[in-house]
């Protein structure tokens, strides 16, 4: 039991570190000369995602990495916290809570808020800061939804096992009645 707990904690730590690195890359990207190829890079990331789903076993981590890169690259290249696409980050938080471990949505939110504050232009009004701080208030709801999703999956598996047991029981009862 203890080893299983340590294993899951290590996975959460590794996934959190990977997501922080991905978020930092997405915030550094607009400052590089590669920004002129943002649409091509986003298309290439989607090609990688679809090819990996078609030819390999799908990886939830790869999906979240690509979604995070794409959404944050779009937001950061179109104005940062003042971007008209900023609402996409709310969907990102919920998708990370559902795809990966729910705790990672907290780390993702903290990293996004920190990087948005670091890369915030000078002389910004409170209206620019409000969407950034809204992320913090949305995170507990995403965490709750992620935990509920996990509980739902566990209950779904239990229900499938109970159905198998019920069918097995019914088949044995019918077989015994036919034999008698």
N, CA and C of each residue as an Amber inpcrd file, in Angstrom:
protein
   540
   0.8290000  -1.1900000   0.0000000   0.0000000   0.0000000   0.0000000
   0.8740000   1.2540000   0.0000000   1.8980000   1.2410000   0.8170000
   2.7930000   2.3940000   0.9090000   3.5530000   2.5880000  -0.4040000
   3.9910000   1.4750000  -1.0360000   4.7160000   1.5810000  -2.2980000
   3.8140000   2.1220000  -3.4020000   2.5520000   1.7140000  -3.3840000
   1.6080000   2.2220000  -4.3700000   1.4160000   3.7260000  -4.1950000
   1.3250000   4.1820000  -2.9580000   1.1810000   5.6070000  -2.6730000
   2.4180000   6.3770000  -3.1610000   3.6060000   5.8380000  -2.8980000
   4.8510000   6.4850000  -3.3310000   4.9060000   6.5270000  -4.8580000
   4.4690000   5.4430000  -5.5160000   4.4620000   5.4080000  -6.9820000
   3.5710000   6.5150000  -7.5400000   2.3480000   6.6430000  -7.0120000
   1.4360000   7.6720000  -7.5160000   1.9320000   9.0700000  -7.1970000
   2.5740000   9.2510000  -6.0540000   3.1260000  10.5680000  -5.7370000
   4.2520000  10.9180000  -6.7020000   5.0910000   9.9160000  -7.0450000
   6.1600000  10.1890000  -8.0020000   5.6000000  10.5500000  -9.3650000
   4.5490000   9.8620000  -9.7930000   3.9290000  10.1730000 -11.0760000
   3.3750000  11.5980000 -11.0610000   2.7220000  11.9730000  -9.9830000
   2.1780000  13.3320000  -9.8940000   3.2840000  14.3730000  -9.9140000
   4.3740000  14.1030000  -9.2330000   5.4970000  15.0470000  -9.2210000
   6.1140000  15.1640000 -10.6030000   6.3070000  14.0320000 -11.2710000
   6.8960000  14.0440000 -12.6170000   5.9800000  14.7810000 -13.5870000
   4.6830000  14.4710000 -13.5400000   3.7410000  15.1570000 -14.4280000
   3.6880000  16.6560000 -14.1340000   3.7650000  17.0210000 -12.8660000
   3.7580000  18.4410000 -12.5020000   4.9860000  19.1590000 -13.0400000
   6.1410000  18.5390000 -12.8930000   7.3680000  19.1570000 -13.4060000
   7.3330000  19.3000000 -14.9270000   6.8210000  18.2770000 -15.5950000
   6.7140000  18.3480000 -17.0560000   5.7770000  19.4840000 -17.4610000
   4.6700000  19.6100000 -16.7620000   3.7140000  20.6690000 -17.1050000
   4.2990000  22.0590000 -16.8370000   5.0760000  22.2100000 -15.7780000
   5.7150000  23.5060000 -15.5030000   6.7180000  23.8420000 -16.6060000
   7.4700000  22.8550000 -17.0710000   8.4190000  23.0970000 -18.1610000
   7.6760000  23.4750000 -19.4420000   6.5770000  22.7830000 -19.7260000
   5.7800000  23.0910000 -20.9180000   5.2010000  24.5010000 -20.8310000
   4.7020000  24.8740000 -19.6760000   4.1430000  26.2240000 -19.4960000
   5.2340000  27.2740000 -19.6730000   6.4180000  27.0060000 -19.1340000
   7.5040000  27.9800000 -19.2950000   7.9140000  28.0990000 -20.7580000
   7.9210000  26.9920000 -21.4950000   8.2220000  27.0650000 -22.9290000
   7.1740000  27.8700000 -23.6830000   5.9280000  27.6940000 -23.3000000
   4.8510000  28.4300000 -23.9720000   4.9290000  29.9210000 -23.6920000
   5.4500000  30.3100000 -22.5400000   5.5830000  31.7320000 -22.2390000
   6.8530000  32.3260000 -22.8330000   7.8680000  31.5260000 -23.0350000
   9.1030000  32.0150000 -23.6490000   8.9580000  32.0870000 -25.1680000
   8.1120000  31.2300000 -25.7400000   7.9510000  31.1480000 -27.1930000
   7.6860000  32.4950000 -27.8740000   6.7920000  33.3610000 -27.3730000
   6.5520000  34.6320000 -28.0730000   7.7510000  35.5730000 -28.0940000
   8.7340000  35.3170000 -27.2650000   9.9240000  36.1850000 -27.2290000
  11.0070000  35.7060000 -28.1900000  10.7770000  34.5900000 -28.8760000
  11.7760000  34.0290000 -29.7870000  11.4320000  34.3800000 -31.2350000
  12.3810000  34.2200000 -32.1440000  12.0860000  34.4660000 -33.5690000
  11.1280000  33.4320000 -34.1680000  10.8940000  32.3210000 -33.4660000
   9.9790000  31.2980000 -33.9720000   8.5150000  31.7160000 -33.9200000
   8.2370000  32.8510000 -33.3190000   6.8640000  33.3060000 -33.1680000
   6.1920000  33.5420000 -34.5190000   6.9790000  33.8320000 -35.5500000
   6.3870000  34.0320000 -36.8690000   5.8580000  32.7330000 -37.4680000
   6.2560000  31.5940000 -36.9130000   5.7950000  30.2930000 -37.3830000
   4.8210000  29.6430000 -36.3980000   4.1120000  30.4480000 -35.6440000
   3.2500000  29.8850000 -34.5950000   2.1590000  28.9840000 -35.1420000
   1.5190000  29.3660000 -36.2400000   0.4680000  28.5250000 -36.8030000
   1.0100000  27.2010000 -37.3240000   2.1770000  27.2330000 -37.9290000
   2.7760000  26.0020000 -38.4260000   3.1810000  25.0830000 -37.2710000
   3.6920000  25.6690000 -36.2060000   4.0850000  24.8630000 -35.0440000
   2.8590000  24.2570000 -34.3830000   1.7820000  25.0150000 -34.2780000
   0.5440000  24.4920000 -33.6950000  -0.0110000  23.3650000 -34.5670000
   0.0230000  23.5450000 -35.8930000  -0.4400000  22.4840000 -36.7980000
   0.4170000  21.2400000 -36.6590000   1.7250000  21.4320000 -36.5350000
   2.6360000  20.2940000 -36.3480000   2.3400000  19.5570000 -35.0360000
   2.0290000  20.2980000 -33.9910000   1.6850000  19.6590000 -32.7140000
   0.4060000  18.8310000 -32.8390000  -0.5710000  19.3360000 -33.5810000
  -1.7920000  18.5580000 -33.7930000  -1.5260000  17.3080000 -34.6390000
  -0.6350000  17.4260000 -35.6110000  -0.2640000  16.2570000 -36.4080000
   0.3810000  15.2070000 -35.5150000   1.2540000  15.6400000 -34.6230000
   1.8710000  14.7050000 -33.6720000   0.8050000  14.0410000 -32.8110000
  -0.1530000  14.8270000 -32.3400000  -1.2230000  14.2780000 -31.5060000
  -2.0380000  13.2350000 -32.2630000  -2.4730000  13.5610000 -33.4850000
  -3.2920000  12.6230000 -34.2480000  -2.5020000  11.3960000 -34.6770000
  -1.2320000  11.5740000 -35.0470000  -0.4100000  10.4290000 -35.4310000
  -0.1590000   9.5110000 -34.2410000   0.0600000  10.0890000 -33.0870000
   0.2880000   9.2500000 -31.9090000  -0.9720000   8.4850000 -31.5190000
  -2.1320000   9.0910000 -31.7190000  -3.3880000   8.3890000 -31.4190000
  -3.6480000   7.2770000 -32.4250000  -3.2480000   7.4780000 -33.6660000
  -3.5160000   6.4840000 -34.7010000  -2.5430000   5.3140000 -34.6520000
  -1.2660000   5.5910000 -34.4490000  -0.2640000   4.5490000 -34.5690000
   0.2230000   3.9900000 -33.2360000   0.0610000   4.7330000 -32.1760000
   0.5430000   4.2870000 -30.8710000  -0.6020000   4.3010000 -29.8740000
  -0.3180000   3.7160000 -28.7400000  -1.2950000   3.7890000 -27.6520000
  -1.3300000   5.2320000 -27.1580000  -2.5060000   5.7580000 -27.0210000
  -2.6530000   7.1580000 -26.6650000  -2.1000000   7.4360000 -25.2620000
  -1.3950000   8.5230000 -25.1500000  -0.8180000   8.9290000 -23.8760000
  -1.5500000  10.1570000 -23.3620000  -2.0610000  10.0560000 -22.1590000
  -2.7590000  11.1970000 -21.5690000  -1.7970000  12.3460000 -21.3230000
  -0.5620000  12.0280000 -20.9780000   0.4250000  13.0770000 -20.7430000
   0.7330000  13.8290000 -22.0330000   0.8980000  13.0990000 -23.1280000
   1.1710000  13.7490000 -24.4170000   0.0110000  14.6500000 -24.8230000
  -1.2170000  14.1890000 -24.6140000  -2.3850000  15.0160000 -24.9310000
  -2.3710000  16.3070000 -24.1220000  -2.1050000  16.1890000 -22.8260000
  -2.1140000  17.4050000 -22.0070000  -0.9600000  18.3260000 -22.3520000
   0.1770000  17.7810000 -22.7090000   1.3070000  18.6220000 -23.1110000
   0.9520000  19.4100000 -24.3710000   0.3930000  18.7200000 -25.3530000
   0.0640000  19.3900000 -26.6140000  -1.0500000  20.4090000 -26.4040000
  -2.0910000  20.0420000 -25.6460000  -3.1700000  21.0050000 -25.3870000
  -2.6430000  22.2320000 -24.6560000  -1.7790000  22.0180000 -23.6780000
  -1.2220000  23.1350000 -22.9230000  -0.3780000  24.0330000 -23.8180000
   0.4860000  23.4250000 -24.6120000   1.3200000  24.2230000 -25.5180000
   0.4710000  25.0150000 -26.5020000  -0.4960000  24.3600000 -27.1110000
  -1.3120000  25.0300000 -28.1250000  -2.0980000  26.1850000 -27.5180000
  -2.7870000  25.9300000 -26.4260000  -3.6230000  26.9820000 -25.8290000
  -2.7860000  28.1440000 -25.3230000  -1.6970000  27.8380000 -24.6220000
  -0.8730000  28.9280000 -24.0960000  -0.1200000  29.6740000 -25.1920000
   0.2600000  28.9650000 -26.2600000   0.8990000  29.6600000 -27.3780000
  -0.0880000  30.6070000 -28.0630000  -1.3270000  30.1510000 -28.2270000
  -2.3380000  31.0180000 -28.8340000  -2.5890000  32.2440000 -27.9530000
  -2.7320000  32.0090000 -26.6490000  -2.9970000  33.1300000 -25.7350000
  -1.8270000  34.1010000 -25.7000000  -0.6200000  33.5770000 -25.6090000
   0.5480000  34.4590000 -25.4690000   0.9020000  35.1930000 -26.7530000
   0.5860000  34.6140000 -27.9080000   0.9010000  35.3240000 -29.1560000
  -0.1980000  36.3020000 -29.5490000  -1.3510000  36.2510000 -28.8660000
  -2.4400000  37.1780000 -29.2080000  -2.7240000  38.1920000 -28.1070000
  -1.7770000  38.3980000 -27.2060000  -1.9540000  39.4750000 -26.2410000
  -1.8490000  39.0790000 -24.7900000  -1.5030000  37.8550000 -24.4850000
  -1.3260000  37.4580000 -23.0850000  -2.6350000  37.4900000 -22.3140000
  -2.6070000  38.1640000 -21.1790000  -3.8080000  38.2180000 -20.3380000
  -4.9050000  39.0840000 -20.9510000  -4.5770000  39.8910000 -21.9340000
  -5.5790000  40.7060000 -22.6230000  -6.0610000  40.0400000 -23.9090000
  -5.6730000  38.8090000 -24.1390000  -6.0390000  38.0920000 -25.3520000
  -7.5350000  37.7840000 -25.3880000  -8.1370000  37.8770000 -26.5610000
  -9.5460000  37.4810000 -26.6650000  -9.7440000  35.9720000 -26.4940000
  -8.6560000  35.2200000 -26.5450000  -8.7200000  33.7670000 -26.3890000
  -8.3680000  33.3120000 -24.9800000  -8.3170000  34.2360000 -24.0430000
  -7.9100000  33.8930000 -22.6790000  -8.8620000  32.8800000 -22.0360000
 -10.1160000  32.8830000 -22.4460000 -11.0830000  31.9550000 -21.8680000
 -10.7050000  30.4950000 -22.1200000  -9.8640000  30.2350000 -23.1310000
  -9.4410000  28.8620000 -23.4210000  -8.6550000  28.2480000 -22.2620000
  -8.0280000  29.0920000 -21.4640000  -7.2530000  28.5760000 -20.3380000
  -8.1640000  27.9490000 -19.2840000  -9.4090000  28.3920000 -19.2080000
 -10.3560000  27.7730000 -18.2780000 -10.6530000  26.3390000 -18.7060000
 -10.8360000  26.1440000 -20.0130000 -11.0460000  24.7900000 -20.5220000
  -9.8030000  23.9300000 -20.3120000  -8.6370000  24.5610000 -20.4380000
  -7.3950000  23.8320000 -20.2190000  -7.3140000  23.2980000 -18.7960000
  -7.6750000  24.1170000 -17.8200000  -7.6290000  23.6750000 -16.4260000
  -8.5400000  22.4770000 -16.1860000  -9.7480000  22.5370000 -16.7300000
 -10.6690000  21.4200000 -16.5480000 -10.1870000  20.1760000 -17.2820000
  -9.6500000  20.3450000 -18.4750000  -9.1790000  19.1720000 -19.2080000
  -7.9810000  18.5290000 -18.5230000  -7.0990000  19.3260000 -17.9570000
  -5.9590000  18.7600000 -17.2270000  -6.4420000  18.0190000 -15.9890000
  -7.4400000  18.5780000 -15.3030000  -7.9670000  17.9040000 -14.1140000
  -8.6380000  16.5850000 -14.4730000  -9.1980000  16.4930000 -15.6740000
  -9.8710000  15.2680000 -16.0830000  -8.9300000  14.2740000 -16.7520000
  -7.9590000  14.7770000 -17.5050000  -7.0500000  13.8770000 -18.2300000
  -5.9550000  13.3450000 -17.3180000  -5.3000000  14.2260000 -16.5920000
  -4.2350000  13.8180000 -15.6770000  -4.7850000  13.7640000 -14.2610000
  -3.9040000  13.6810000 -13.3070000  -4.3190000  13.6760000 -11.9130000
  -4.8740000  15.0530000 -11.5580000  -5.9300000  15.1080000 -10.7480000
  -6.5560000  16.4050000 -10.4410000  -5.6200000  17.3970000  -9.7600000
  -4.6550000  16.9190000  -9.0050000  -3.7400000  17.8170000  -8.2850000
  -2.9060000  18.6500000  -9.2570000  -2.6780000  18.1300000 -10.4280000
  -1.8280000  18.8240000 -11.3930000  -2.4850000  20.1140000 -11.8680000
  -3.8090000  20.1950000 -11.7950000  -4.4570000  21.4530000 -12.1760000
  -4.0620000  22.5870000 -11.2400000  -3.7770000  22.2650000  -9.9810000
  -3.3140000  23.3010000  -9.0410000  -1.9340000  23.8050000  -9.4540000
  -1.0370000  22.8840000  -9.7530000   0.3200000  23.2550000 -10.1660000
   0.2680000  24.0510000 -11.4720000  -0.5720000  23.6180000 -12.3950000
  -0.7030000  24.3220000 -13.6700000  -1.2170000  25.7430000 -13.4620000
  -2.2030000  25.8870000 -12.6040000  -2.7360000  27.2220000 -12.3280000
  -1.6900000  28.1200000 -11.7040000  -0.9910000  27.6010000 -10.7080000
   0.0480000  28.4130000 -10.0560000   1.1300000  28.8260000 -11.0450000
   1.5550000  27.8860000 -11.8870000   2.5880000  28.2030000 -12.8670000
   2.0800000  29.2540000 -13.8590000   0.8440000  29.0980000 -14.3140000
   0.2880000  30.0820000 -15.2600000   0.1740000  31.4610000 -14.6320000
  -0.3120000  31.5220000 -13.4030000  -0.4540000  32.8240000 -12.7320000
   0.9200000  33.4660000 -12.5480000   1.8890000  32.6930000 -12.1110000
   3.2470000  33.2330000 -11.9070000   3.8260000  33.7460000 -13.2220000
   3.6910000  32.9370000 -14.2960000   4.2510000  33.3750000 -15.5760000
   3.4800000  34.5540000 -16.1650000   2.1630000  34.5880000 -15.9970000
   1.4120000  35.7480000 -16.4760000   1.8330000  37.0010000 -15.7200000
   2.0960000  36.8790000 -14.4290000   2.5390000  38.0460000 -13.6520000
   3.9530000  38.4750000 -14.0410000   4.8120000  37.5070000 -14.3300000
   6.1840000  37.8390000 -14.7310000   6.1970000  38.5450000 -16.0810000
   5.4190000  38.0340000 -17.0350000   5.4270000  38.5810000 -18.3870000
   4.3770000  39.6600000 -18.6050000   3.8270000  40.1860000 -17.5380000
   2.8270000  41.2380000 -17.6300000   3.5110000  42.5510000 -18.0190000
   2.9930000  43.2320000 -19.0390000   3.6000000  44.5190000 -19.4170000
   3.4080000  45.5640000 -18.3110000   4.2280000  46.5860000 -18.3360000
   4.1610000  47.6560000 -17.3510000   2.8700000  48.4580000 -17.5190000
   2.4430000  49.1100000 -16.4390000   1.2930000  50.0040000 -16.4390000
  -0.0050000  49.3070000 -16.8550000  -0.2520000  48.1620000 -16.2740000
  -1.4870000  47.4370000 -16.5660000  -2.5810000  47.8240000 -15.5860000
  -3.8020000  47.8400000 -16.0530000  -4.9330000  48.1880000 -15.1940000
  -5.4210000  46.9360000 -14.4650000  -6.3190000  47.1430000 -13.5370000
  -6.8810000  46.0330000 -12.7700000  -7.7040000  45.1100000 -13.6670000
  -8.2380000  45.6470000 -14.7530000  -9.0190000  44.8290000 -15.6850000
  -8.1660000  43.7490000 -16.3430000  -6.8830000  44.0170000 -16.5110000
  -5.9860000  43.0310000 -17.0820000  -5.6360000  41.9490000 -16.0620000
  -5.6050000  42.3190000 -14.8000000  -5.2500000  41.3610000 -13.7490000
  -6.4110000  40.4610000 -13.3360000  -7.6320000  40.8930000 -13.5380000
  -8.7900000  40.1150000 -13.0970000  -8.8540000  38.7110000 -13.7090000
  -8.6410000  38.5470000 -15.0190000  -8.6910000  37.1810000 -15.5560000
  -7.6030000  36.2750000 -14.9800000  -6.4620000  36.8620000 -14.6560000
  -5.3750000  36.0610000 -14.0880000  -5.7640000  35.5530000 -12.7100000
  -6.3340000  36.4280000 -11.8890000  -6.7260000  36.0040000 -10.5460000
  -7.9790000  35.1290000 -10.5640000  -8.7610000  35.2250000 -11.6340000
  -9.9300000  34.3430000 -11.7650000  -9.4910000  32.8850000 -11.9010000
  -8.3070000  32.6710000 -12.4490000  -7.7770000  31.3060000 -12.5540000
  -7.6500000  30.6570000 -11.1800000  -7.2000000  31.4330000 -10.2090000
  -7.0100000  30.9070000  -8.8620000  -8.3420000  30.4710000  -8.2640000
  -9.3950000  31.2370000  -8.5240000 -10.6970000  30.9090000  -7.9620000
 -11.3970000  29.7810000  -8.7130000 -10.9890000  29.5390000  -9.9310000
 -11.5780000  28.4670000 -10.7200000 -10.9340000  27.1110000 -10.4360000
  -9.7270000  27.1230000  -9.9300000  -8.9770000  25.8920000  -9.7090000
  -9.6470000  24.9240000  -8.7360000 -10.1800000  25.3590000  -7.5970000
 -10.8340000  24.3810000  -6.7190000 -11.9980000  23.6570000  -7.3920000
 -12.7260000  24.3520000  -8.2420000 -13.8180000  23.7040000  -8.9620000
 -13.2840000  22.6660000  -9.9370000 -12.1900000  22.9790000 -10.6300000
 -11.5670000  22.0030000 -11.5380000 -11.0450000  20.8080000 -10.7550000
 -10.4680000  21.0530000  -9.5950000  -9.9770000  19.9750000  -8.7430000
 -11.1330000  19.0790000  -8.3050000 -12.2320000  19.6860000  -7.8950000
 -13.4190000  18.9260000  -7.4950000 -13.9350000  18.0800000  -8.6510000
 -14.0170000  18.6720000  -9.8440000 -14.5070000  17.9390000 -11.0070000
 -13.5810000  16.7760000 -11.3550000 -12.2780000  16.9620000 -11.2270000
 -11.3370000  15.8830000 -11.4930000 -11.4940000  14.7300000 -10.5200000
 -11.6630000  15.0490000  -9.2460000 -11.8560000  13.9970000  -8.2440000
 -13.1760000  13.2610000  -8.4680000 -14.2150000  14.0010000  -8.8300000
 -15.5050000  13.3630000  -9.1070000 -15.4110000  12.4620000 -10.3330000
 -14.6260000  12.8720000 -11.3180000 -14.4240000  12.0490000 -12.5130000
 -13.7440000  10.7330000 -12.1450000 -12.7500000  10.8040000 -11.2730000
 -12.0610000   9.5850000 -10.8370000 -13.0200000   8.6750000 -10.0800000
 -13.8290000   9.2500000  -9.1850000 -14.8160000   8.4480000  -8.4530000
 -15.8080000   7.8020000  -9.4130000 -16.2220000   8.5550000 -10.4280000
 -17.1590000   8.0350000 -11.4180000 -16.5500000   6.8640000 -12.1790000
 -15.2760000   6.9640000 -12.5420000 -14.6020000   5.8710000 -13.2450000
 -14.5130000   4.6220000 -12.3690000 -14.2160000   4.8100000 -11.0860000
 -14.1400000   3.6790000 -10.1640000 -15.4980000   3.0110000 -10.0360000
 -16.5430000   3.8180000  -9.8940000 -17.8880000   3.2650000  -9.7890000
 -18.3140000   2.5670000 -11.0790000 -17.9000000   3.1000000 -12.2100000
 -18.2280000   2.4780000 -13.4890000 -17.5640000   1.1000000 -13.5950000
 -16.3020000   1.0020000 -13.1460000 -15.6090000  -0.2850000 -13.1660000
 -16.2670000  -1.2860000 -12.2240000 -16.6680000  -0.8160000 -11.0380000
 -17.3520000  -1.6980000 -10.0990000 -18.6670000  -2.1840000 -10.6830000
 -19.3840000  -1.2980000 -11.3510000 -20.6530000  -1.6660000 -11.9600000
 -20.4510000  -2.7160000 -13.0450000 -19.4090000  -2.5760000 -13.8600000
 -19.1240000  -3.5670000 -14.8940000 -18.7930000  -4.9180000 -14.2760000
 -18.0160000  -4.8990000 -13.1810000 -17.6900000  -6.1560000 -12.5070000
 -18.9330000  -6.8000000 -11.9060000 -19.8270000  -5.9940000 -11.3530000
 -21.0690000  -6.5350000 -10.8060000 -21.9520000  -7.1190000 -11.9080000
 -21.9700000  -6.4790000 -13.0730000 -22.7350000  -7.0250000 -14.1940000
 -22.1760000  -8.3730000 -14.6230000 -20.8470000  -8.4840000 -14.6960000
 -20.2210000  -9.7610000 -15.0550000 -20.5840000 -10.8310000 -14.0410000
 -20.5010000 -10.4770000 -12.7620000 -20.8400000 -11.4390000 -11.7150000
 -22.3080000 -11.8400000 -11.7900000 -23.1710000 -10.9000000 -12.0790000
 -24.5970000 -11.1940000 -12.1830000 -24.8770000 -12.1190000 -13.3580000
 -24.2650000 -11.8360000 -14.5050000 -24.4650000 -12.7010000 -15.6630000
 -23.9080000 -14.1030000 -15.4030000 -22.7720000 -14.1710000 -14.7410000
 -22.1920000 -15.4720000 -14.4060000 -23.1220000 -16.2350000 -13.4690000
 -23.6460000 -15.5570000 -12.4720000 -24.5670000 -16.1880000 -11.5270000
 -25.8270000 -16.6730000 -12.2490000 -26.3910000 -15.8230000 -13.0980000
 -27.6040000 -16.2150000 -13.8210000 -27.3410000 -17.3960000 -14.7520000
 -26.2010000 -17.3770000 -15.4230000 -25.8920000 -18.4920000 -16.3250000
 -25.7040000 -19.7890000 -15.5480000 -25.0900000 -19.7280000 -14.3580000
 -24.9340000 -20.9240000 -13.5470000 -26.2710000 -21.4290000 -13.0240000
 -27.1320000 -20.5260000 -12.6280000 -28.4540000 -20.9260000 -12.1320000
 -29.2780000 -21.5600000 -13.2450000 -29.2460000 -20.9370000 -14.4170000
 -30.0030000 -21.4880000 -15.5500000 -29.4230000 -22.8320000 -15.9600000
 -28.1080000 -22.9590000 -15.9760000 -27.4750000 -24.2290000 -16.3390000
 -27.8670000 -25.3240000 -15.3510000 -27.8570000 -25.0060000 -14.0650000
 -28.2370000 -26.0020000 -13.0510000 -29.7000000 -26.3900000 -13.1920000
 -30.5700000 -25.4450000 -13.5190000 -31.9870000 -25.7720000 -13.6820000
 -32.2010000 -26.5920000 -14.9640000 -31.4300000 -26.3430000 -15.9850000
 -31.5730000 -27.1300000 -17.2190000 -31.0560000 -28.5490000 -17.0200000
 -30.0020000 -28.6970000 -16.2190000 -29.4330000 -30.0190000 -15.9500000
 -30.3500000 -30.8500000 -15.0640000 -31.1240000 -30.2410000 -14.2300000
 -32.0210000 -30.9800000 -13.3200000 -33.2860000 -31.3050000 -13.9740000
